[in-house]
Each structure stands twice: as structure tokens, then as C-alpha cells.
XYZ file of C-alpha atoms in Angstrom:
555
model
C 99.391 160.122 143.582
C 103.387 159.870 142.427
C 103.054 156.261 144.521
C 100.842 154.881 142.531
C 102.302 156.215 139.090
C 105.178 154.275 140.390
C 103.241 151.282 141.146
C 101.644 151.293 137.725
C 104.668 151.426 135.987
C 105.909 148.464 137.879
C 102.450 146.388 137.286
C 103.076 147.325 133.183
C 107.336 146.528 133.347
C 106.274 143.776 135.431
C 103.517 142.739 132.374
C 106.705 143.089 130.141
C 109.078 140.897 131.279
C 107.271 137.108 129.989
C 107.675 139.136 126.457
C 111.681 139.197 126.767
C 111.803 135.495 128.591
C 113.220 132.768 126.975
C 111.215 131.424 123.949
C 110.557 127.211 124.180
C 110.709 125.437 120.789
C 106.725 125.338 120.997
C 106.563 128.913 120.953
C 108.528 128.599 117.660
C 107.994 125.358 115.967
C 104.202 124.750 116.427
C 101.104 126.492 114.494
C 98.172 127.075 116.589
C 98.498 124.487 119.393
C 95.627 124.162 121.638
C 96.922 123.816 125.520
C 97.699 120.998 126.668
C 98.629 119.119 123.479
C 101.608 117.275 124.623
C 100.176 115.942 127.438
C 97.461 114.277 125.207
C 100.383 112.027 123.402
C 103.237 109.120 124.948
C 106.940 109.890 124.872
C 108.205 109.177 121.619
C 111.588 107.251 121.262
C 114.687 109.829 121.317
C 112.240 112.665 121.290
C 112.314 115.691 123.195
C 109.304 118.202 124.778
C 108.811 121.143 123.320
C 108.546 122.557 126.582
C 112.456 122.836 126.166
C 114.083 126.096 125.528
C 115.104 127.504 122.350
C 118.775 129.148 121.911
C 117.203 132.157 119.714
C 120.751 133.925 120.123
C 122.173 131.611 117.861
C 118.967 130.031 116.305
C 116.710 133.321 114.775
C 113.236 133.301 115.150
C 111.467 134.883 111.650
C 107.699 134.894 111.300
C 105.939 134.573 108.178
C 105.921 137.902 106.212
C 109.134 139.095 107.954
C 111.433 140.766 105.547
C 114.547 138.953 106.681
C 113.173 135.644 104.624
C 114.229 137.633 101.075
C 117.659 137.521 101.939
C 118.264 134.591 103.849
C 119.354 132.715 100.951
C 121.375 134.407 97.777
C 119.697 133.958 94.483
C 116.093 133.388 95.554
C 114.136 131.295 98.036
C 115.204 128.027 99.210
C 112.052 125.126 99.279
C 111.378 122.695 101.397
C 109.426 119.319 100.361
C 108.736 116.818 102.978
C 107.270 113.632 102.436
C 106.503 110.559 104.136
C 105.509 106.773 104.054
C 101.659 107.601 105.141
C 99.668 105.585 106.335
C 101.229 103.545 108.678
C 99.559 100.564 110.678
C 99.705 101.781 114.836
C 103.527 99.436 115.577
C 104.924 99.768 112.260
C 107.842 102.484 111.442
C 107.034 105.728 109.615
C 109.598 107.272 107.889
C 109.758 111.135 106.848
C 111.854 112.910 104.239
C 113.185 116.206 104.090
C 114.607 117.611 100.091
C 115.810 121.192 99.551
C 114.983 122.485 96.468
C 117.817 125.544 95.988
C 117.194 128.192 93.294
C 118.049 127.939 89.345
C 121.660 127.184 88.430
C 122.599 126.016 92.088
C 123.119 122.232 93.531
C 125.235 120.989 96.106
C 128.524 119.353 95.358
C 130.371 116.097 97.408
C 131.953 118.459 100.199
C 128.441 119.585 100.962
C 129.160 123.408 99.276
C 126.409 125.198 97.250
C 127.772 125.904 93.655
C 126.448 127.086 90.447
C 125.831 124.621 88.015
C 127.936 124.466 84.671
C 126.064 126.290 81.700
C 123.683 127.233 83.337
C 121.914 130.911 83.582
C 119.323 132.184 85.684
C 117.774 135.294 85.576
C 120.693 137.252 86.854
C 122.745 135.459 84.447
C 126.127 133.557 84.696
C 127.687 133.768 88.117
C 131.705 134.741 87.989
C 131.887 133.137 91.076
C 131.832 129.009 91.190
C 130.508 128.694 95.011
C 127.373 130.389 96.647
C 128.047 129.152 100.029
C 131.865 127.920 100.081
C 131.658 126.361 103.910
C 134.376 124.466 103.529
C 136.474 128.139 103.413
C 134.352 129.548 106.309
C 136.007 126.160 108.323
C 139.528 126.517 107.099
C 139.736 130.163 107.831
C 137.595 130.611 111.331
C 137.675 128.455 114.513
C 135.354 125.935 113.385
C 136.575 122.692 113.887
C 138.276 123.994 117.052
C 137.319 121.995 120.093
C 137.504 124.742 122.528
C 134.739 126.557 120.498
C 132.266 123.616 120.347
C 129.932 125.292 123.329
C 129.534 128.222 121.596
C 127.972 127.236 118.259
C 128.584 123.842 117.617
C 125.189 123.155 119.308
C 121.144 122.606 118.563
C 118.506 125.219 119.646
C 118.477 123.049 122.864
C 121.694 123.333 123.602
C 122.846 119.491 123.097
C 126.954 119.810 120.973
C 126.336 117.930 117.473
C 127.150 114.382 117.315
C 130.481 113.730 115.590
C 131.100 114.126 112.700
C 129.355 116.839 112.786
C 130.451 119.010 110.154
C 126.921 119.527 107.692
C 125.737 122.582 106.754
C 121.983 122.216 107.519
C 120.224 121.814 111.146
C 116.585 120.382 110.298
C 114.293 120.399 113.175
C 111.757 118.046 113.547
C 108.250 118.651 115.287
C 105.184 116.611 116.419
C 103.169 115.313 119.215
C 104.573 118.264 121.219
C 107.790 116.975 120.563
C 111.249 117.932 118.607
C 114.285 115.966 117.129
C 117.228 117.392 115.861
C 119.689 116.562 113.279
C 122.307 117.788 111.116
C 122.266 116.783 107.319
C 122.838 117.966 103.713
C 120.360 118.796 101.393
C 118.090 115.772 101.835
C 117.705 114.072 105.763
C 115.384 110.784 106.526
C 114.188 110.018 109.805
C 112.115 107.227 111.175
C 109.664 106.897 114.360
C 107.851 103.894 115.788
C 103.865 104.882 116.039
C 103.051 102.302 118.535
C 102.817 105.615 120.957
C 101.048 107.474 118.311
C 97.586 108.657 118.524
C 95.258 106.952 115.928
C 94.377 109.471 113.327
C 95.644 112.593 111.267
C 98.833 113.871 112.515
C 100.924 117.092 111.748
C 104.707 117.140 110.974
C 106.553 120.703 110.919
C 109.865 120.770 109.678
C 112.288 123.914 110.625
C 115.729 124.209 108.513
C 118.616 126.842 109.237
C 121.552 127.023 107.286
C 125.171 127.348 108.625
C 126.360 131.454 108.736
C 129.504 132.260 110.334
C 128.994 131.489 113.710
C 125.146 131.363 113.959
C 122.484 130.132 112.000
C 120.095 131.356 109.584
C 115.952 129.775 108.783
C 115.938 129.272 104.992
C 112.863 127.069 104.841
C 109.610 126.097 106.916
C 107.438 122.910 105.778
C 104.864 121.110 107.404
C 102.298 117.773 106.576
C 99.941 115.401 107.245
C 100.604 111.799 107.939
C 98.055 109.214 109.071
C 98.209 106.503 111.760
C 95.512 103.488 111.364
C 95.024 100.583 113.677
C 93.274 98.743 110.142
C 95.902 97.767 107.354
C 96.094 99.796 104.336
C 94.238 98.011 101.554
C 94.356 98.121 97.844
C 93.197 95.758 95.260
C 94.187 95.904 91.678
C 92.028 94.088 88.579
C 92.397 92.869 85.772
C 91.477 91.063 82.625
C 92.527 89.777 79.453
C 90.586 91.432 76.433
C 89.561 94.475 78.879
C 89.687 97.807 77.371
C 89.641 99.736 80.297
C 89.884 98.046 83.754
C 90.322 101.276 85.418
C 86.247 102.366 84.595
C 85.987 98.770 87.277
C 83.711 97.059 83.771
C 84.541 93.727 82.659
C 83.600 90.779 80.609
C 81.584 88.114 80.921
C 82.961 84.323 81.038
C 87.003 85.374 81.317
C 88.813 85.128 84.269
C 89.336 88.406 86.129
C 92.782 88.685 88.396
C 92.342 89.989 91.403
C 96.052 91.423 93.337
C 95.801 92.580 96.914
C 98.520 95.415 97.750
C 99.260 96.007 101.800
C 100.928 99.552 102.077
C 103.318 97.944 104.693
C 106.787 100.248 104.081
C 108.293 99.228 106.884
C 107.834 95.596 106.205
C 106.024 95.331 109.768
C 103.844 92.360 108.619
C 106.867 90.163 107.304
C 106.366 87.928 110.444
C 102.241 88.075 109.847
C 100.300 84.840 108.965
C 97.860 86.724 106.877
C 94.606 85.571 104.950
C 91.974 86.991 102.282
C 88.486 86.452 102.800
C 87.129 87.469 99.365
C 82.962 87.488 98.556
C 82.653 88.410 94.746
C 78.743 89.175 95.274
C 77.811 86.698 93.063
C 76.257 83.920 95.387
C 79.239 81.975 94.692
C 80.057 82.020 98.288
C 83.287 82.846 100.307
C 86.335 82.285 99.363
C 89.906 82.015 102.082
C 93.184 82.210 100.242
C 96.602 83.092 102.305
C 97.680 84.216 98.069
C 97.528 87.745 97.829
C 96.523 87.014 94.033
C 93.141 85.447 92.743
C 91.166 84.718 90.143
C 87.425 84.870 89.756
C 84.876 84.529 86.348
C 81.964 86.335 86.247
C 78.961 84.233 83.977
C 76.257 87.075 83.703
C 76.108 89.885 82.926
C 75.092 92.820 85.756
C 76.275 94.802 88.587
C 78.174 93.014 91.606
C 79.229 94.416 94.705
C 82.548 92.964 95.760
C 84.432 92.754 99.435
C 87.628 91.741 100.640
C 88.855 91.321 104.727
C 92.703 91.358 105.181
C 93.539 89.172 108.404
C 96.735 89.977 109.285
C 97.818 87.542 112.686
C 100.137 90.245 114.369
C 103.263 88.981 116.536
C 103.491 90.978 119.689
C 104.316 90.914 122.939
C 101.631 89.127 125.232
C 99.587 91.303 127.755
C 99.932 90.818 131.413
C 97.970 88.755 133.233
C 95.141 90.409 135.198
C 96.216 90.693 139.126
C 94.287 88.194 141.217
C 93.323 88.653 145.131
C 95.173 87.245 147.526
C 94.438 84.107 148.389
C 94.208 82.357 152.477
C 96.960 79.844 152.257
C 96.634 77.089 154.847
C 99.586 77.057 157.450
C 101.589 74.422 155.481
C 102.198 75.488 151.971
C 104.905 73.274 150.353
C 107.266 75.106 147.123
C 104.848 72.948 144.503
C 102.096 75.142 145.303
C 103.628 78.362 144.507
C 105.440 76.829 141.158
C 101.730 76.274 140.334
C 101.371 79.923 140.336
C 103.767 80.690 138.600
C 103.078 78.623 135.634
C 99.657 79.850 135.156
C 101.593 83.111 133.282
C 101.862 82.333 129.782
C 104.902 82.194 128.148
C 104.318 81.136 124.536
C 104.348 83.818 121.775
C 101.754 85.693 121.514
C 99.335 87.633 118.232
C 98.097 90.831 117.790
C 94.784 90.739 115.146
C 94.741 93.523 112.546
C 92.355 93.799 109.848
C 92.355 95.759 106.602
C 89.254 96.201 104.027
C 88.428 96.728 100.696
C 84.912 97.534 98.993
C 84.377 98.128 95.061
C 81.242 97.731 92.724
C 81.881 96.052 89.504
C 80.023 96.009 86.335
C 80.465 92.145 84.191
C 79.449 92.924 80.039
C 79.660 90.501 76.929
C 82.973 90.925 75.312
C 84.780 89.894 72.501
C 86.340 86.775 74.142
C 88.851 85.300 71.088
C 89.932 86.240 67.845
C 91.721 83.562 65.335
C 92.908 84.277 61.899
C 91.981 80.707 60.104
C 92.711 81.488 56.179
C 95.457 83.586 54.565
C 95.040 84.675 50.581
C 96.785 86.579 48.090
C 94.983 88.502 46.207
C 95.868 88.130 42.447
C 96.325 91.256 40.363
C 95.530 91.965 36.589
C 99.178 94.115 36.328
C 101.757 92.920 38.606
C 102.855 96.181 40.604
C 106.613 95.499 42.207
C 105.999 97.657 45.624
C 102.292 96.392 46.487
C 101.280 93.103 47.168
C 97.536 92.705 49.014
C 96.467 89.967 51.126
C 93.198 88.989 52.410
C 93.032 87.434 56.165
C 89.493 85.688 56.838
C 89.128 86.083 60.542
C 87.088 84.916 63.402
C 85.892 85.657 66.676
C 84.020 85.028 69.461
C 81.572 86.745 71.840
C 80.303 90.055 70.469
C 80.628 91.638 67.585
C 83.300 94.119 66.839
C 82.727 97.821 65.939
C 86.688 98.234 64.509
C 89.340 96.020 63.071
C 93.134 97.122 63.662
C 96.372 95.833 61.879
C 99.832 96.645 62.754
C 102.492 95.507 60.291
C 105.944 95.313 61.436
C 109.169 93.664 61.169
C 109.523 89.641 61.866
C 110.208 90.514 65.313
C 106.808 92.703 66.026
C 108.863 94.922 67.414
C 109.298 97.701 64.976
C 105.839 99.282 63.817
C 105.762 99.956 59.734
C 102.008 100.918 59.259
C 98.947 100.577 61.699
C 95.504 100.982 59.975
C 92.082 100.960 61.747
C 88.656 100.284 59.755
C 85.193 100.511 60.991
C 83.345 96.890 61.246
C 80.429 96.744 58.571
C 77.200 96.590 60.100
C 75.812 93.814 58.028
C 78.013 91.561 60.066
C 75.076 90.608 61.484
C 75.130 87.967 64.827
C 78.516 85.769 63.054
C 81.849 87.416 63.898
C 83.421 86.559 60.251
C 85.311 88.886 58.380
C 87.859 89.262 55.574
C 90.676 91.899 56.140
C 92.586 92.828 53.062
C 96.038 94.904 53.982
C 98.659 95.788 51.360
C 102.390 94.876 51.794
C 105.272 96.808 50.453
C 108.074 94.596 49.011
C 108.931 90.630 49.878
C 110.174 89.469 52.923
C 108.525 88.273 56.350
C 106.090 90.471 58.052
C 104.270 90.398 61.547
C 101.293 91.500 61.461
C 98.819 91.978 65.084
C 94.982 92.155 64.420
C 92.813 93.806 66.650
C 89.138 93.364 67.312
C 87.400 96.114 69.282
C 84.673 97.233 70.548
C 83.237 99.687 74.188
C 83.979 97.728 75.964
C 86.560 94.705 74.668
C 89.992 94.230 72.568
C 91.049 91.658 71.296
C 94.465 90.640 69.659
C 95.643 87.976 67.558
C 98.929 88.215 65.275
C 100.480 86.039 62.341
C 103.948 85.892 60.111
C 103.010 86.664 56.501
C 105.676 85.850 53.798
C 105.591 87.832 50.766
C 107.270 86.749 47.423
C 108.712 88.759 44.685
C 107.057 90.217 42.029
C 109.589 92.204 39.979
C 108.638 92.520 36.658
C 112.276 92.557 35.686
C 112.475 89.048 37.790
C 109.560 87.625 36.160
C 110.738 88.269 32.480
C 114.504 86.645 33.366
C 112.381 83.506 34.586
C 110.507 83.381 31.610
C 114.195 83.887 29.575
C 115.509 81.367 31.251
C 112.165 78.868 30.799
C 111.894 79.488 27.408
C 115.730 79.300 26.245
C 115.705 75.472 28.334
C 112.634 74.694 26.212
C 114.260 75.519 23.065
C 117.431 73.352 23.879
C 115.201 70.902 24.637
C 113.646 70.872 21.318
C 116.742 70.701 19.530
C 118.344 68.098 21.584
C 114.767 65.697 20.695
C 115.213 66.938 17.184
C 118.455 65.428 16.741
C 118.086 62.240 18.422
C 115.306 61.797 16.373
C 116.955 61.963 13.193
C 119.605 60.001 14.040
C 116.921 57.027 15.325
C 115.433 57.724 11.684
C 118.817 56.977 9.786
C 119.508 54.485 11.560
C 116.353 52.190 11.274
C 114.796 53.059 7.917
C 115.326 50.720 4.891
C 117.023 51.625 1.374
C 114.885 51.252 -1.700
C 117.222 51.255 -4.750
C 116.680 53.446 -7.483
C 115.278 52.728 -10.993
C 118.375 52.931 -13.611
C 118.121 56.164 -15.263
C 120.612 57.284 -17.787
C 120.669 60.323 -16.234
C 121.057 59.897 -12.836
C 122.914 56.674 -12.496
C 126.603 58.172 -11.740
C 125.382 60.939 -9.411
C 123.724 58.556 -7.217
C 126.392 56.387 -7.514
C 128.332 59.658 -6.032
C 125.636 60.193 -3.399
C 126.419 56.515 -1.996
C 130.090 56.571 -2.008
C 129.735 60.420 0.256
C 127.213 58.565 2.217
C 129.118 55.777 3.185
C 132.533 57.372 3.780
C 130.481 59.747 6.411
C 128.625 57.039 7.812
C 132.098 54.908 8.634
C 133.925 58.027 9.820
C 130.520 58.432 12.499
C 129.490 55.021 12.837
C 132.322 52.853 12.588
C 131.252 48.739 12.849
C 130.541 45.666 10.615
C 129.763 47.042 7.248
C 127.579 43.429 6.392
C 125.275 45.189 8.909
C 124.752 47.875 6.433
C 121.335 47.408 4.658
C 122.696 49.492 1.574
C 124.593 45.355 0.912
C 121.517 43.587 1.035
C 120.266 44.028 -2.796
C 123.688 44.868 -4.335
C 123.644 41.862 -6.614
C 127.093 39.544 -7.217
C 128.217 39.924 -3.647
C 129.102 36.650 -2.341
């Protein structure tokens, strides 16, 4: 009975030992792996199995929940984002992205050390020290950068020394397709794989990072994702139209052009070399239409529901497939060398194409929409009581297509850059069928004005704009013109007053006056004061005086 106690207890130690074996990076890297995964998937291009062992001396495995995770980082948690380029067409490069995201108040600097930010407090407040992780110390004061310590922990999980330099402070571990890459970086790595040996389809990446620690290494974050690998090109089509309130609700308007922009997801630029071609049918019965322009346009004229679809042909270049292998053939006895370079040339040796195709499928709705708007009169409005700070102006405007529901106006300066005042009014429903409207707006002060006019509606905007030039009407500047009009009008008046006296004096005739005893000497007075005034005025030939003509005795 004591034998086979013994032989039990070998059977369970025996049971045991797998438990304390060596663990293989796809006992720590992958997630529930069915068996036999790797062998499903080609070799990938510097890629290594994750049948490989994993160096957990110096590489600690953690699960999920362990306690260790808490305090593998000081200050908090350390996060992991990874993103990639997905989807990528089956030959074309992927490329994935690894960013740490480090707690509050922490960043890394240009040596690659983790240091607290400047001003900055978290919830433990301000730090008195300046580094978290000061590796550049841990190198200067241990064997680090010693050569003859380089097989101890200068290493990967697998074993494999760093590449030179090789002095970062993160060891990101890559893992897919039963497969691992390793490589040192900072706080953000990039890598890149080919998918031509990629299974079509949804794909997992899993992302390991351990941090540097003495002279082993500690997990600070885990991350994994989804990326996609097509053998159709990814396909989208943007539209859209001038006028078109909304293009993303895929509704436009009847009789204007719609534009039509194809965008290939191609990251990797693997089509560059492509001869590619859009087959577009706009569901319209307007036929098919072949364009190697990744832009079109296309007018809808009714009104309805449409169902459009667009093929991408995309001529691939690639490498051209081996010919088949023929049966030997019985060669009569005498063969002579042109019969075998015969052979030969039947292999072809021009370049050869690879067809890939991409789609795109949308339904479309085509309205009536306000198709123009034109401004065609501009008024000022007069006012009883000029007011200095207001001046209105009425803008008849016109439009065609449906009838608007709003008008819009946005003043601003010449420029139309700077907005001063947008207004919105509801559109009158007595409009009736005729788009015609007047739009009075208000401007404050002279000077030049831009103003933008919008007609709107559901399912249409429309925009037309116009310079409006405002003069001054400053009742202070009014009453200085009207100073200045009436003070020229009054010199005028004088100035015709006077040359019309002196026309009179000079052009009427004397009639003398009857003797009177009374009056004789002081006209004879009046005469002399006359004529001394007139000669000191008008000098000239006195015999052209008429004052000579009837003064008797003058020979």
C-alpha cells in the first residue's frame, strides 16, 4: 500500500511540473486562442512565433486583477491607446500606433525621463521632486551601458540583445497572427506590416508594454484592437451642392449640379502605380458614365428618389503568376537549340496587373430648391426727421425656384469679414407663386457696408451680397451746408445789386431841372459833387458826359 502512495505522489509531482515550465509568449500575450491558430496564418515579415519562450525572470507576467498593476507605475495608472490605418487593401502596408497616456502633471522630457509638469497639481498636489522616473541616473550610477552586462538584461522576452542604440525606456511587444515583434521606444512607437500574408477579414492586435526598473522590467499597460484586411478597396463618396442646406440628410435640389468626390482609404499609397476608373450609374436612366477623375458632376431634373452606384477599378501592378507546368513532351531524336528557345519564350515576361474593385451604394432624394437670388433695386428710405445714427434702406430682391420661408441679412464691414448685426425675418405668406420681396435693414452711421442676403427654406439657402454706401446725415452738417448756401446766395445778391446800379448810372439820360428860385444853387451844388465823384471813378472824355449836351453857350 506505501508503493502505491509513492507512486501517486509521483503521478501528481509529475502533473506539476508543465505548471513550473517555461511560459511561451502565447501563454502570455494572447486572449483566448483557439489551437492551432498560428498554423492557420503565413509568416509575417521580421515576425516571430509565439511558440517562442518568454524570459518571465526578467519580463513579469501580471494577470488582470492582480494587485501588482496599482503600483507598477507612481502616481496612478499608465494608458495605453493603439491605433491603426484600418482597413487596408490585402498588399498594401498597415501601420499601427502605440501612445502612452501617463497620469496628471507627468510627460516625458527630450532624454526620455518622466517629469512633473511645471504648475501643475494633481490630486496629491505639487511634487518636490522634478523627475518620476530619472533613468538617465539609474544609467550613470549602475552598470547599464556596460557591455559585459548586455546578456543579462539588455535583452527582449526572447532573449534577442536590443539593437543599438538601445538605450529607451519602454519595451512594447507586439502580437498577432500567432506572432510577436519587439521593439524598444519612448512614449509613442509606429510599426508597419505588409498584409499580402494576412488573412482576409477582422484581425486582433495586442500590445504588451514594460517599463525599464533597475535591472528588470515592469508591465505598465496592456491594449489590444481590431484592424480589418479587405481584398475590395475602401470606398467613400462625398456630395455636394451649391444652395444645399444639408447634404449630409443625402436630399438635394432639382436642376443644380451636384459634385460628386470619390475618397480611396489607400494610407500607404499602394495604388499610386494603379490605372484606376469610376463607373458611376446615377439611377436616373441617364446611363453609365466612365471617368478615370475621382470628381464628377451630375444634375438631377425631377424631382424623386434615386438609387445611386459607383465601381472603383483599380488595375493593380503585381508580380505575374507562374505559368501552369505542362507534360512532358516526346521529342524526336534530333532536336536542334531553336526548339527549346521556343519554350522558353512562351513564359511571359511583360508586367503584369492585379484587378481590385471597391464599391459604393447610396439612395438620394432630388427636391425643388431655391436655385438664385439677385438683389436688382437699392432705395433709401426718406425720413420725416433726419435721425444722425439710423439710416434705412429698402433692397427689392429676387429669386428663383421656390419660395422662401426666411430672409437673412448680415451687415458687416467692406471686407464681409467682420459681422456687425445679422437679422432673420419670416417670409410673408402672401408671397404667393413670385419670389419678389422688399427687405428694409437699418444702418448705423455713413460709410461702406457689406451686406449678405439669405433666402431659405427646408430644404435650400441661398446667398447673394452687395456694398451699400451710406451718406451723412448730421443735423449739425446739414445746417453748416445750408450756412454756407445761403451766405453765397446773399453775396450773390449784392454783387448783382451793384452792377446793376452802376449799368443804371451809366446809361440813363439827364433831364434838366425847371429854374426855381429856390432850388437853383443847391442843384447847382448837387452837379459840381456829382461830377468831381464821377471823374475821380470814371476818369475819360468829359464831351462824353450827357450832363454837356443841353448846357447852352458851349461851343
Amino acid at each position: 500500500m506505501e508503493c502505491l502512495y509513492c507512486f501517486l505522489g509521483f503521478l501528481l509531482l509529475a502533473a506539476g511540473l508543465p505548471l513550473d515550465a517555461a511560459k511561451r509568449f502565447h501563454d502570455v500575450l494572447s486572449n483566448e486562442r483557439p489551437s492551432g491558430y498560428m498554423r492557420e496564418h503565413n509568416q509575417l515579415s521580421g515576425w516571430s512565433s509565439d511558440e517562442n519562450d518568454w524570459n518571465e525572470k526578467l519580463y513579469p507576467v501580471w494577470k488582470r486583477g492582480d494587485s501588482r498593476w496599482k503600483s507598477s507605475w507612481k502616481g496612478g495608472r499608465v494608458q495605453a491607446v493603439l491605433t491603426s490605418d484600418s482597413p487596408a487593401l490585402v498588399g498594401s502596408t498597415i501601420t499601427f500606433a502605440v501612445n502612452l497616456v501617463f497620469p496628471r502633471c507627468q510627460k516625458e522630457d527630450a532624454s526620455g525621463n518622466i517629469v512633473y509638469e511645471n504648475n501643475c497639481r494633481n490630486d496629491t498636489g505639487a511634487s518636490p521632486d522634478l523627475y518620476v522616473y530619472n533613468w538617465t541616473a539609474w544609467t550613470e550610477d549602475s552598470d547599464w551601458g556596460n557591455d559585459t552586462s548586455e546578456g543579462h538584461h539588455n535583452v527582449f522576452p526572447d532573449g534577442k540583445p536590443f539593437p543599438r542604440p538601445w538605450k529607451k525606456n519602454f519595451v512594447y511587444v507586439f502580437h498577432t497572427l500567432g506572432q510577436y515583434f519587439q521593439k524598444l521606444g519612448q512614449c509613442s512607437v509606429t510599426i508597419s506590416i505588409n498584409t499580402a500574408n494576412v488573412s482576409l477579414g477582422p484581425q486582433i492586435m495586442e500590445v504588451t508594454v514594460y517599463r525599464r526598473h533597475r535591472r528588470a522590467y515592469v508591465p505598465i499597460a496592456k491594449v489590444k484592437d481590431v484592424y480589418v484586411v479587405t481584398d475590395q478597396i475602401p470606398v467613400f463618396v462625398t456630395m455636394s451642392q451649391k444652395n444645399n442646406r444639408n447634404s449630409s440628410d443625402e436630399t438635394f435640389l432639382r436642376d443644380l449640379p451636384i459634385t460628386f468626390s470619390v475618397l480611396i482609404h489607400d494610407p500607404s499609397h499602394f495604388l499610386n502605380e494603379s490605372a484606376i476608373y469610376y463607373k458611376w450609374n446615377f439611377g436616373d436612366n441617364t446611363g453609365l458614365f466612365v471617368s478615370n477623375n475621382h470628381t464628377l458632376n451630375h444634375t438631377y431634373v425631377l424631382n424623386g428618389t434615386f438609387s445611386l452606384n459607383l465601381t472603383v477599378q483599380a488595375e493593380v501592378p503585381g508580380p505575374c503568376p507562374l505559368p501552369s507546368p505542362r507534360p512532358p513532351k516526346t521529342t524526336p531524336p534530333l532536336v536542334t537549340a531553336g526548339d527549346s528557345t521556343l519554350e522558353l519564350r512562351a513564359i511571359p515576361d511583360e508586367s503584369c496587373h492585379i484587378t481590385r474593385y471597391g464599391y459604393f451604394k447610396a439612395t438620394i432624394t432630388i427636391v425643388e430648391g431655391i436655385l438664385e437670388v439677385n438683389i436688382i433695386q437699392v432705395t433709401d428710405v426718406p425720413m420725416p426727421r433726419p435721425q444722425p445714427d439710423n439710416s434705412l434702406v429698402d433692397f427689392v430682391v429676387t429669386c428663383q425656384g421656390s419660395i422662401p420661408t426666411e430672409v437673412c441679412t448680415i451687415i458687416s464691414d467692406p471686407s464681409c469679414q467682420i459681422t456687425q448685426n445679422p437679422v432673420c425675418d419670416p417670409v410673408a405668406m402672401e408671397l404667393g407663386d413670385t419670389c419678389l420681396l422688399t427687405v428694409r435693414r437699418a444702418f448705423s452711421g455713413s460709410g461702406t457696408y457689406c451686406m449678405n442676403l439669405t433666402l431659405g427654406n427646408d430644404a435650400s439657402l441661398a446667398l447673394t451680397s452687395t456694398l451699400v454706401s451710406i451718406n451723412s446725415r448730421d443735423p449739425a452738417s446739414l445746417l453748416r451746408t445750408a450756412n454756407g448756401i445761403l451766405v453765397s446766395l446773399g453775396c450773390l445778391a449784392i454783387l448783382v445789386t451793384v452792377i446793376a446800379f452802376l449799368m443804371y448810372k451809366k446809361h440813363k439820360e439827364y433831364k434838366p431841372i425847371e429854374n426855381s428860385p429856390g432850388i437853383v444853387i443847391r442843384g447847382k451844388g448837387l452837379n459840381v459833387f456829382l461830377n468831381h465823384a464821377k471823374t475821380l471813378f470814371f476818369p475819360g472824355n468829359q464831351e462824353k458826359d450827357p450832363l454837356l449836351k443841353n448846357q447852352p453857350g458851349i461851343l
